[in-house]
CSV table of C-alpha atoms in Angstrom, one decimal:
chain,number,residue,atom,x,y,z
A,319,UNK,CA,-28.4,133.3,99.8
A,320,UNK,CA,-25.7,136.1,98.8
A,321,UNK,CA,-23.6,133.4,96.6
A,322,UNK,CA,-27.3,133.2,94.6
A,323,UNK,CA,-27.9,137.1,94.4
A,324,UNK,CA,-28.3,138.3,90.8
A,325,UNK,CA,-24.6,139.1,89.6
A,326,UNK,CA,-24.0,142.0,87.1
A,327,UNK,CA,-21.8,141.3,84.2
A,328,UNK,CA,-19.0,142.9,85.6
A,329,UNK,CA,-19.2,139.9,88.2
A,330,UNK,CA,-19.6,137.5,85.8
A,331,UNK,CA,-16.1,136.3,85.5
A,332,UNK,CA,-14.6,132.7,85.8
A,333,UNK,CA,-12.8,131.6,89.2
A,334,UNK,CA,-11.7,128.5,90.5
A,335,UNK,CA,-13.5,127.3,93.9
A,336,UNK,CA,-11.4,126.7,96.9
A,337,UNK,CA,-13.6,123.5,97.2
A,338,UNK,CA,-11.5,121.9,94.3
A,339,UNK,CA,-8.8,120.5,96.7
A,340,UNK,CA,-6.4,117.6,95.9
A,341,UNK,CA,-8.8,115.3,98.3
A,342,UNK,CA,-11.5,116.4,95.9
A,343,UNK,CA,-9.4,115.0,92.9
A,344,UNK,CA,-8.4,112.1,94.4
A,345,UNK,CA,-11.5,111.6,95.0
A,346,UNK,CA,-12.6,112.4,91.4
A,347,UNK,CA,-10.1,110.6,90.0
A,348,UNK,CA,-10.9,106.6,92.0
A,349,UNK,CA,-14.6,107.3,92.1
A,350,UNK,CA,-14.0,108.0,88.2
A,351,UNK,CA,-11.9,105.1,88.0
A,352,UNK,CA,-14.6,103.0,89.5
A,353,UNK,CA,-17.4,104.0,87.2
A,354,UNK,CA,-15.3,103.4,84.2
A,355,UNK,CA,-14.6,100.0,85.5
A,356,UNK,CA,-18.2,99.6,86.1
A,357,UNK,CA,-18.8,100.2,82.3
A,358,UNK,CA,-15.8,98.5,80.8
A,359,UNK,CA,-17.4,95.0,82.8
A,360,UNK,CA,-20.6,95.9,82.1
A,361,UNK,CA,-19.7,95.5,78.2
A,362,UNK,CA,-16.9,92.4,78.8
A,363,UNK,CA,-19.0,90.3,80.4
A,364,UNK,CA,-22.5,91.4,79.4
A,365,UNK,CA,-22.2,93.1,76.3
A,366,UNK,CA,-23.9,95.9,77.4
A,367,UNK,CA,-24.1,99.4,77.6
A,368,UNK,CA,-24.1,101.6,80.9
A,369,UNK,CA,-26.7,103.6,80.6
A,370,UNK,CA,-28.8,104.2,83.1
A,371,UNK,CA,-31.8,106.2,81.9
A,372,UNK,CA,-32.4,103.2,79.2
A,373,UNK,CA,-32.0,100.6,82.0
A,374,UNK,CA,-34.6,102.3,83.9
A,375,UNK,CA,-37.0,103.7,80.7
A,376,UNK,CA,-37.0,100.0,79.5
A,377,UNK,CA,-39.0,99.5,82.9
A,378,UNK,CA,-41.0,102.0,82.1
A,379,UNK,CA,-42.2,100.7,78.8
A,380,UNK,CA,-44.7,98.5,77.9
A,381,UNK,CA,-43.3,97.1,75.1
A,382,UNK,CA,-39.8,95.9,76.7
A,383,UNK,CA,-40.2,92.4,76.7
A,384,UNK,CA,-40.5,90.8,80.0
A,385,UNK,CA,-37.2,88.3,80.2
A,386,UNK,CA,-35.0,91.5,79.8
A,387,UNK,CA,-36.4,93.1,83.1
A,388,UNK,CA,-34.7,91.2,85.9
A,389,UNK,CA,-31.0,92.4,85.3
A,390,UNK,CA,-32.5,95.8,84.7
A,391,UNK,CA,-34.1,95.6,88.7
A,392,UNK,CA,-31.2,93.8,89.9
A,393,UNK,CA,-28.7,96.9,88.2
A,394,UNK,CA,-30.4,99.6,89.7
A,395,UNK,CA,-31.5,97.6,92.7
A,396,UNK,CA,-27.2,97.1,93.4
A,397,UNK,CA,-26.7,101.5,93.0
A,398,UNK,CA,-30.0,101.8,95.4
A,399,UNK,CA,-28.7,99.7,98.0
A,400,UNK,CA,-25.1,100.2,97.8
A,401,UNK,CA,-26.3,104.3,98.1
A,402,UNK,CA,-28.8,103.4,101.1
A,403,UNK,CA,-25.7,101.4,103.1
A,404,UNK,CA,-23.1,104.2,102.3
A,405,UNK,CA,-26.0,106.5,103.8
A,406,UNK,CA,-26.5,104.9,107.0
A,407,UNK,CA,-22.4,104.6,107.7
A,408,UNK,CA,-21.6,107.9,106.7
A,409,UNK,CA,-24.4,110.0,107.1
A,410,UNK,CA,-22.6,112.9,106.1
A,411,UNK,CA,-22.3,111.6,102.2
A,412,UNK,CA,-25.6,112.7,101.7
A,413,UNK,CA,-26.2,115.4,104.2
A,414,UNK,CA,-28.6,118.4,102.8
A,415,UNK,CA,-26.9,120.0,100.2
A,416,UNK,CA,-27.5,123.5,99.7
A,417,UNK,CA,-28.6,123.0,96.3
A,418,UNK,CA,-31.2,120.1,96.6
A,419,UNK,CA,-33.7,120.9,94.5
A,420,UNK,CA,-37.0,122.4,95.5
A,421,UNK,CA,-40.4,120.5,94.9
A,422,UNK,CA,-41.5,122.0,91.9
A,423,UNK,CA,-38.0,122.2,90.6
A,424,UNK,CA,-37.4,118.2,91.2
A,425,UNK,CA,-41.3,117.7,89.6
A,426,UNK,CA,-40.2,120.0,86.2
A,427,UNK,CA,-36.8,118.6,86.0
A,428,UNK,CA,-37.6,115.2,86.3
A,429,UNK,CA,-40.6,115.5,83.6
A,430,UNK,CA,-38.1,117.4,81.4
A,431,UNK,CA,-35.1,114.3,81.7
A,432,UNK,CA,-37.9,111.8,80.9
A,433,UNK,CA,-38.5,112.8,77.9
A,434,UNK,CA,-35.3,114.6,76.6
A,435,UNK,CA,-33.1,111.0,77.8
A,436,UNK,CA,-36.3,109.4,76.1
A,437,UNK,CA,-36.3,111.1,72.6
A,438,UNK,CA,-32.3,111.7,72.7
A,439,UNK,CA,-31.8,108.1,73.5
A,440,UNK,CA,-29.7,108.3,76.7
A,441,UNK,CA,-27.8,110.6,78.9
A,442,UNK,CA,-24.1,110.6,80.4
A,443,UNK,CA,-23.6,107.1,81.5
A,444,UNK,CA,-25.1,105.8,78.3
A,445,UNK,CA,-23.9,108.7,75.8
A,446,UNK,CA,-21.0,110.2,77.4
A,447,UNK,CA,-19.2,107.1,79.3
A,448,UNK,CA,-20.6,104.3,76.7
A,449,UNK,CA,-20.7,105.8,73.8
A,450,UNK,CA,-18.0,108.2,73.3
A,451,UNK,CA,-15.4,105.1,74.5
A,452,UNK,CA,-17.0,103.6,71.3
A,453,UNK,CA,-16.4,106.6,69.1
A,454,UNK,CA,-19.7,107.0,68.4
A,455,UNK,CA,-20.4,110.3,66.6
A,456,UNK,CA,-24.1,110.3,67.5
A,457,UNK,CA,-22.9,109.7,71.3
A,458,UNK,CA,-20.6,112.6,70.9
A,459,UNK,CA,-23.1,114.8,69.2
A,460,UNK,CA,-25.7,114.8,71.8
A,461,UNK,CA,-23.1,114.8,74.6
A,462,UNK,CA,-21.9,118.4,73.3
A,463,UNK,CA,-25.5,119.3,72.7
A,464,UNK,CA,-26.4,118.3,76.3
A,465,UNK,CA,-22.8,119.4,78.4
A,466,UNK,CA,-23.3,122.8,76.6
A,467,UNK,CA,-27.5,123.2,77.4
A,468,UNK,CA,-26.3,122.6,80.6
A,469,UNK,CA,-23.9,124.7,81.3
A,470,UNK,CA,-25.7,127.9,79.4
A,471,UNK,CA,-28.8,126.7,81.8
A,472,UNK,CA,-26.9,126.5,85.0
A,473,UNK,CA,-24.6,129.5,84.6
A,474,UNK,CA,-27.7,131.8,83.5
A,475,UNK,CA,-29.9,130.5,86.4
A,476,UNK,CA,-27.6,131.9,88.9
A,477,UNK,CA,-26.6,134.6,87.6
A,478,UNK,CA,-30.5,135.8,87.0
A,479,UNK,CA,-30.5,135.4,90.8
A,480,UNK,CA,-33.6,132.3,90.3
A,481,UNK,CA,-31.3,129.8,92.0
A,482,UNK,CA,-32.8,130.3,95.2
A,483,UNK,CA,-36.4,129.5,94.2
A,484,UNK,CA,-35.2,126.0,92.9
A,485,UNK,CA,-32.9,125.0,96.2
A,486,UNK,CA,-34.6,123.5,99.2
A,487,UNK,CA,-31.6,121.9,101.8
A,488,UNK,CA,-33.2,119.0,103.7
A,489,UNK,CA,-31.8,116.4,105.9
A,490,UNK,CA,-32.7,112.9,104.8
A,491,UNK,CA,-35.0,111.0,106.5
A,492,UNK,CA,-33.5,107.6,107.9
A,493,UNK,CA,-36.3,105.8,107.8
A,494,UNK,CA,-36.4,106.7,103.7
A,495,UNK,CA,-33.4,105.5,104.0
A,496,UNK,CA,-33.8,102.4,105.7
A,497,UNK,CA,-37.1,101.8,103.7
A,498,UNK,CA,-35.1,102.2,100.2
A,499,UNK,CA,-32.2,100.0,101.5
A,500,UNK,CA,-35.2,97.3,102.8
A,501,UNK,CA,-36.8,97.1,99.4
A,502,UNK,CA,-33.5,97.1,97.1
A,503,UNK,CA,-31.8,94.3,99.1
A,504,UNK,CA,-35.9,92.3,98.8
A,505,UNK,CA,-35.9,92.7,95.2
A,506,UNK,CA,-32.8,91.2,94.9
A,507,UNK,CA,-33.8,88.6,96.9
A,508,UNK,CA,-37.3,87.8,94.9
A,509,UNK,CA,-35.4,88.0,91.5
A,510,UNK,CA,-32.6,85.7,92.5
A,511,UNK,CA,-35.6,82.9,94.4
A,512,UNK,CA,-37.6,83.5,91.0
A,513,UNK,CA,-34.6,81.8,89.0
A,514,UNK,CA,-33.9,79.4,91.2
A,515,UNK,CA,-37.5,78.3,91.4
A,516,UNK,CA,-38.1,79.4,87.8
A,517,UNK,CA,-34.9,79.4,85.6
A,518,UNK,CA,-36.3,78.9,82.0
A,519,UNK,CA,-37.6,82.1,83.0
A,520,UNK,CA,-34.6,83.7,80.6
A,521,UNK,CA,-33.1,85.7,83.2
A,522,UNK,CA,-29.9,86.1,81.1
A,523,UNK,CA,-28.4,83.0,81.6
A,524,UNK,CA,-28.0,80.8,77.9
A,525,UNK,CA,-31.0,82.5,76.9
A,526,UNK,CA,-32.9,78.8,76.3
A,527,UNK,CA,-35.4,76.7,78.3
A,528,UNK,CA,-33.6,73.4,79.4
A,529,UNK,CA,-35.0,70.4,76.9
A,530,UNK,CA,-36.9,68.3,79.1
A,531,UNK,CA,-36.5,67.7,82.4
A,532,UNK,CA,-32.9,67.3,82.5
A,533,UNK,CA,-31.6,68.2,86.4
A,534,UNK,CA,-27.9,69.1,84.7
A,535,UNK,CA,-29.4,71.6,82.1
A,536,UNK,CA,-31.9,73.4,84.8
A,537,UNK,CA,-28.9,73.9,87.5
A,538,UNK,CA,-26.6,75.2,84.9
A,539,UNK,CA,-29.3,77.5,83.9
A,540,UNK,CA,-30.1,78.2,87.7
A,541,UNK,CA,-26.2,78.8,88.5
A,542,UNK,CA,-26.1,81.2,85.1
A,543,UNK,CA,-29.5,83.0,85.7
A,544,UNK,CA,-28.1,83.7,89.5
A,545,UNK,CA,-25.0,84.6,88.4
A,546,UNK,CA,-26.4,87.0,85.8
A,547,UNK,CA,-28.5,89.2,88.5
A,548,UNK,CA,-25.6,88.9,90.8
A,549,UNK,CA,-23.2,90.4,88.1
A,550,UNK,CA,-25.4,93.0,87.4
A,551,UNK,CA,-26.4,94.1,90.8
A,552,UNK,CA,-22.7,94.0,91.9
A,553,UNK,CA,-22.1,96.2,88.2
A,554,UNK,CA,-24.9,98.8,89.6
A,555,UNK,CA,-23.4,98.8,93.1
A,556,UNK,CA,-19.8,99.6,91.3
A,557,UNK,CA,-21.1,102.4,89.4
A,558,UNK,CA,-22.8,103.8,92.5
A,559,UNK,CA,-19.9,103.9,94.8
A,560,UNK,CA,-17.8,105.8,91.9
A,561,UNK,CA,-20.3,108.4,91.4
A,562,UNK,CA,-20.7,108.6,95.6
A,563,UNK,CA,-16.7,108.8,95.8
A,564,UNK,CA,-16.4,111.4,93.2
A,565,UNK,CA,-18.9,113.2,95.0
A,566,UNK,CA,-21.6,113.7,92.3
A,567,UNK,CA,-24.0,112.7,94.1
A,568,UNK,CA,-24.1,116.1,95.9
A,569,UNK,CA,-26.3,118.8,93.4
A,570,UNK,CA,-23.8,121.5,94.6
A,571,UNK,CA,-20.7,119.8,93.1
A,572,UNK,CA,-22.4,118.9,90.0
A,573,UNK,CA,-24.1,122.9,90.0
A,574,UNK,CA,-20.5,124.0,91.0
A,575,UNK,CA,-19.3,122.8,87.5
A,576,UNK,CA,-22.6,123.5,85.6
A,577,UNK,CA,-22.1,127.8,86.4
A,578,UNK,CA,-18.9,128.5,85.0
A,579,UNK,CA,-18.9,132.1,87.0
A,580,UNK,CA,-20.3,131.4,90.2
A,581,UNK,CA,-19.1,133.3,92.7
A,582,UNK,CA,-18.3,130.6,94.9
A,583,UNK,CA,-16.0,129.5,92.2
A,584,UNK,CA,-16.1,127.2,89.2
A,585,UNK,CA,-15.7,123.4,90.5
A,586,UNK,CA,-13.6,121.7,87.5
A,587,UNK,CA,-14.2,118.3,89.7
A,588,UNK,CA,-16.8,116.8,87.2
A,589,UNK,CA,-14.3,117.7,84.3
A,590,UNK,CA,-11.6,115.4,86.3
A,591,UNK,CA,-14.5,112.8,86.7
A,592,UNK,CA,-15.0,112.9,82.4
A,593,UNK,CA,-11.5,112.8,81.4
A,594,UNK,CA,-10.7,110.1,84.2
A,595,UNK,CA,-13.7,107.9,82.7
A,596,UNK,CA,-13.4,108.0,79.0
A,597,UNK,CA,-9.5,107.3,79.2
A,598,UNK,CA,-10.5,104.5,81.1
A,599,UNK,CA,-13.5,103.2,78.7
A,600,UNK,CA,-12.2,104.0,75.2
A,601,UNK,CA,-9.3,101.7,75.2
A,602,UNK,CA,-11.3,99.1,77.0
A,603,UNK,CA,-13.8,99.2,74.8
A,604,UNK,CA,-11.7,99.3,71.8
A,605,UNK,CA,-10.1,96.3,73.2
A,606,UNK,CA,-13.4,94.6,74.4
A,607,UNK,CA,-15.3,94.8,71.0
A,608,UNK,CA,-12.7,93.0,68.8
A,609,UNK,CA,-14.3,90.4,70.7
A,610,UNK,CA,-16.8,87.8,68.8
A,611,UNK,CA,-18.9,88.3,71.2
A,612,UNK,CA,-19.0,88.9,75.6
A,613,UNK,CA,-18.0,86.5,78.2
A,614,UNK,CA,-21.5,85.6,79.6
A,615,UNK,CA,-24.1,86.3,76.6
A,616,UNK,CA,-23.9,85.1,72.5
A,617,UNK,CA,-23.5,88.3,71.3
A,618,UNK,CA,-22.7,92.2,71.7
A,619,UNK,CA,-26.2,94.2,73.0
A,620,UNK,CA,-25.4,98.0,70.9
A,621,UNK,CA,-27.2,100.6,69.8
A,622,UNK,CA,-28.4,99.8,66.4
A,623,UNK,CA,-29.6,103.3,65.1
A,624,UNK,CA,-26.4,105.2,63.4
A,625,UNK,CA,-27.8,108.8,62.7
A,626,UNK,CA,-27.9,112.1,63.8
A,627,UNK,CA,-32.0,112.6,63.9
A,628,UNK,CA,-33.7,116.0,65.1
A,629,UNK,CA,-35.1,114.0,68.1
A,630,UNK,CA,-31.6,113.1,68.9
A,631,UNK,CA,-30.8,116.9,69.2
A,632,UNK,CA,-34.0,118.1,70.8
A,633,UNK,CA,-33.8,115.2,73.2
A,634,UNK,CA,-30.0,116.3,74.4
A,635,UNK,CA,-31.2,119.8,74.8
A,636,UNK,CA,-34.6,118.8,76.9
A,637,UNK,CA,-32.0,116.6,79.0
A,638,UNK,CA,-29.1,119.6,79.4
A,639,UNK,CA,-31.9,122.0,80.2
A,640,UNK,CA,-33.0,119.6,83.2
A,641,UNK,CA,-29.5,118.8,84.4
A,642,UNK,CA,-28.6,122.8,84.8
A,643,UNK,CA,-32.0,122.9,86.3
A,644,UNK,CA,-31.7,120.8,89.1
A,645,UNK,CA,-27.9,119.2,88.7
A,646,UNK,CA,-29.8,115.7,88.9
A,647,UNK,CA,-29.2,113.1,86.2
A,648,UNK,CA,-31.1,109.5,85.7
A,649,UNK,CA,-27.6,108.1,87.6
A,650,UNK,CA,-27.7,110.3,90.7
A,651,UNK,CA,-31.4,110.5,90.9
A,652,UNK,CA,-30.9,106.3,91.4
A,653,UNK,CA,-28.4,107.2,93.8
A,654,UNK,CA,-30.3,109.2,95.5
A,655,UNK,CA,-33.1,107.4,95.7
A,656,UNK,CA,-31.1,105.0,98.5
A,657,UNK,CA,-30.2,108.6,100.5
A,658,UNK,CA,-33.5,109.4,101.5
A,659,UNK,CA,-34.1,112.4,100.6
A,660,UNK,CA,-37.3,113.7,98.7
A,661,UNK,CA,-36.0,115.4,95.6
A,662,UNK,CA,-34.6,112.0,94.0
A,663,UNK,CA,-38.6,110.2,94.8
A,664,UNK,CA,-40.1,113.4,92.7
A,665,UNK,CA,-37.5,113.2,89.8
A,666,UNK,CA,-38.5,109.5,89.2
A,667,UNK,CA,-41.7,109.8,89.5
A,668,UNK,CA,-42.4,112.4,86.9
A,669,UNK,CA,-39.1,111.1,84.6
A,670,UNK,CA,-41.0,108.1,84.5
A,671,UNK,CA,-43.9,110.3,83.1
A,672,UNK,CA,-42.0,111.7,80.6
A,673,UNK,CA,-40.2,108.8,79.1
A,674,UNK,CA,-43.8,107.3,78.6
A,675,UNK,CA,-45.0,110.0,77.2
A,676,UNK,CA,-41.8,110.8,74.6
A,677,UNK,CA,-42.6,107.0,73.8
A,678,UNK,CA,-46.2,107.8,73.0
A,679,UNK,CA,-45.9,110.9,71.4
A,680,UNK,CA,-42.8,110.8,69.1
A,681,UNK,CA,-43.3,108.5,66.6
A,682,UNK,CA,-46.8,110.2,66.0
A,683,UNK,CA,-45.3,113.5,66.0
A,684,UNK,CA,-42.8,111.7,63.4
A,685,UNK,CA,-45.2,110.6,60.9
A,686,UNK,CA,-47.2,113.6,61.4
A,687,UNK,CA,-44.4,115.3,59.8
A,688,UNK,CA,-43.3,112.7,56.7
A,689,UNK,CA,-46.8,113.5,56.3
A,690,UNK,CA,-46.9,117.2,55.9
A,691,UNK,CA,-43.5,117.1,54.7
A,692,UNK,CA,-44.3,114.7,51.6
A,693,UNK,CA,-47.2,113.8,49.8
A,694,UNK,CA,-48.5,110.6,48.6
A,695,UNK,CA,-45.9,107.4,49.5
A,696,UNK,CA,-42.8,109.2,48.4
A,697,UNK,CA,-39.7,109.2,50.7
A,698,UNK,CA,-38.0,112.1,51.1
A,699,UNK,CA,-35.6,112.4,48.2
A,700,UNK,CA,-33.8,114.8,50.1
A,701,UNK,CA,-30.4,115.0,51.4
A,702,UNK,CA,-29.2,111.1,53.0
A,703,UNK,CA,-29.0,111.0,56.8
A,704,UNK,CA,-24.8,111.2,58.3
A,705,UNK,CA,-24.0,107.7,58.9
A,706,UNK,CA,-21.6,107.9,61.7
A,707,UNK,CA,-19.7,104.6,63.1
A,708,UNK,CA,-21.3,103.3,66.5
């Protein structure tokens, strides 16, 4: 309780944490290593981007068209159950943490995420990782916008002293974590038995229903549609183990970096983590989309908005606000989700909320303002939006 004590100004200055060891930056470094690899193969062979909080709001969404769901469950189903194994080995990878987040904290946080990764269109993995590897000045915008909300959030929420109302430490329940590990490794196991008993399904195989009952055509799209959830789950499980092996998936390491003057000791480890990915990912992906198109699909799945737009903005700072919060993002709260612990349930669970609700109430909140902006069936004359490069 004394490191969370309200600190004067006086002891408000920035120190390095004897926690940031070389074994912590080895660590950094191959779990960093592994989740740039996860999102370098994520866009060679599938054309995708990593981003986790789209993978899991497309769920959410009742618009997302059916076909595109399966690879989404299979991705997240790979971290879940790659998380729930490493938690049942090594217990100690997701012991309590002394900054698991509190009930109400986990509830407000996760509700905040929703719709800030919702309306900013995406969070690290998909911003940060993904889209700063492309050069992408929207990506980079809202990565500032969010890095900095969350470092002003986390540094200021120590040092008013309110950390302790939004910590609970609690060990993990095994049978969560058996239970989460049961039902990842099932849905894999449904998805992969719906291809095979129901390929023209478009899992993400060629994308096309075999023409007539042709036994060659339906086992090549049974082997691809297999292959595709396979790929994706082994993708997720990828990205999981580098964020586990880098440690994020612990709220104090991720809080440790967040507030700069803790008196613990500033935690530079994420920072390692960031550099190690995006020189990893932006010469891959340079290389990668010179490419006509990815190894498994016809064609390149990117962002197709190109603009800075206030929602872009407000989203990143909704998002940083709940990351200095509770030190929980979309990709640790997936994590966590195999660990067992309660915080992770609560942050889905109301980040699910919020993304349907952002998806609700933004574009009405959008053309309520064209319309008090401009009258009649102008467009705004005004200045042109920045085009960046994605």
């Amino acid at each position: 309780v004394t490191e969370h004590a309200p600190r004067s100004s006086d002891d408000m200055v920035v120190s390095i944490s004897t926690q940031f060891t070389p074994s912590v930056v080895l660590n950094a470094v191959v779990g960093a290593c592994l989740v740039g690899m996860a999102a370098s193969l994520n866009m060679l062979i599938f054309g995708r981007i990593t981003g986790v909080s789209g993978i899991w709001q497309a769920l959410c969404s009742p618009s997302m068209r059916n076909e595109s769901r399966p690879w989404r469950l299979a991705f997240l189903s790979g971290m879940v159950l790659l998380a729930g194994m490493v938690s049942l080995i090594s217990p100690v990878t997701h012991a309590a943490d002394p900054y698991d987040p509190t009930i109400g904290n986990a509830l407000l946080s996760g509700f905040l995420s929703g719709i800030g990764v919702k309306a900013g269109s995406g969070c690290v993995s998909g911003h940060f990782v993904s889209g700063v590897a492309r050069r992408s000045l929207r990506s980079l915008t809202a990565s500032v916008i969010f890095v900095s909300g969350a470092i002003a959030t986390g540094t200021l929420t120590d040092a008013s002293g309110l950390r302790p109302s939004l910590v609970l430490a609690r060990e993990p329940s095994p049978y969560a974590i058996v239970a989460a590990t049961v039902v990842a490794g099932t849905m894999l196991i449904v998805l992969m038995t719906n291809v095979y008993i129901a390929p023209v399904a478009a899992i993400g195989g060629s994308g096309t229903a075999a023409a007539g009952p042709d036994p060659t055509t339906a086992r090549r799209e049974r082997v691809e549609g297999i292959l595709h959830l396979v790929g994706s789950a082994v993708l997720g499980a990828v990205l999981a183990g580098g964020l586990i092996l880098a440690g994020l998936t612990q709220p104090s390491n991720v809080v440790g970096f967040l507030d700069v003057t803790r008196d613990a000791g500033w935690n530079p480890a994420l920072a390692v983590v960031a550099m190690t990915v995006v020189s990893i990912t932006m010469p891959a992906f340079t290389l990668i989309l010179k490419r006509q198109r990815p190894l498994a699909l016809p064609e390149f799945d990117l962002p197709k908005v190109a603009v800075i737009t206030p929602e872009l903005v407000i989203g990143a700072a909704l998002f940083g606000l709940s990351w200095g919060l509770s030190g929980v993002c979309p990709s640790l709260m997936v994590c966590g989700l195999g660990a067992g612990k309660p915080g992770p349930f609560l942050f889905a669970a109301t980040m699910s909320m919020g993304m349907v609700a952002a998806e609700l109430a933004v574009p009405r909140i959008k053309g309520e303002w064209n319309t008090c902006c401009h009258t009649g069936a102008r467009q705004p004359p005004a200045h042109p939006p920045v085009t960046v490069m994605v």
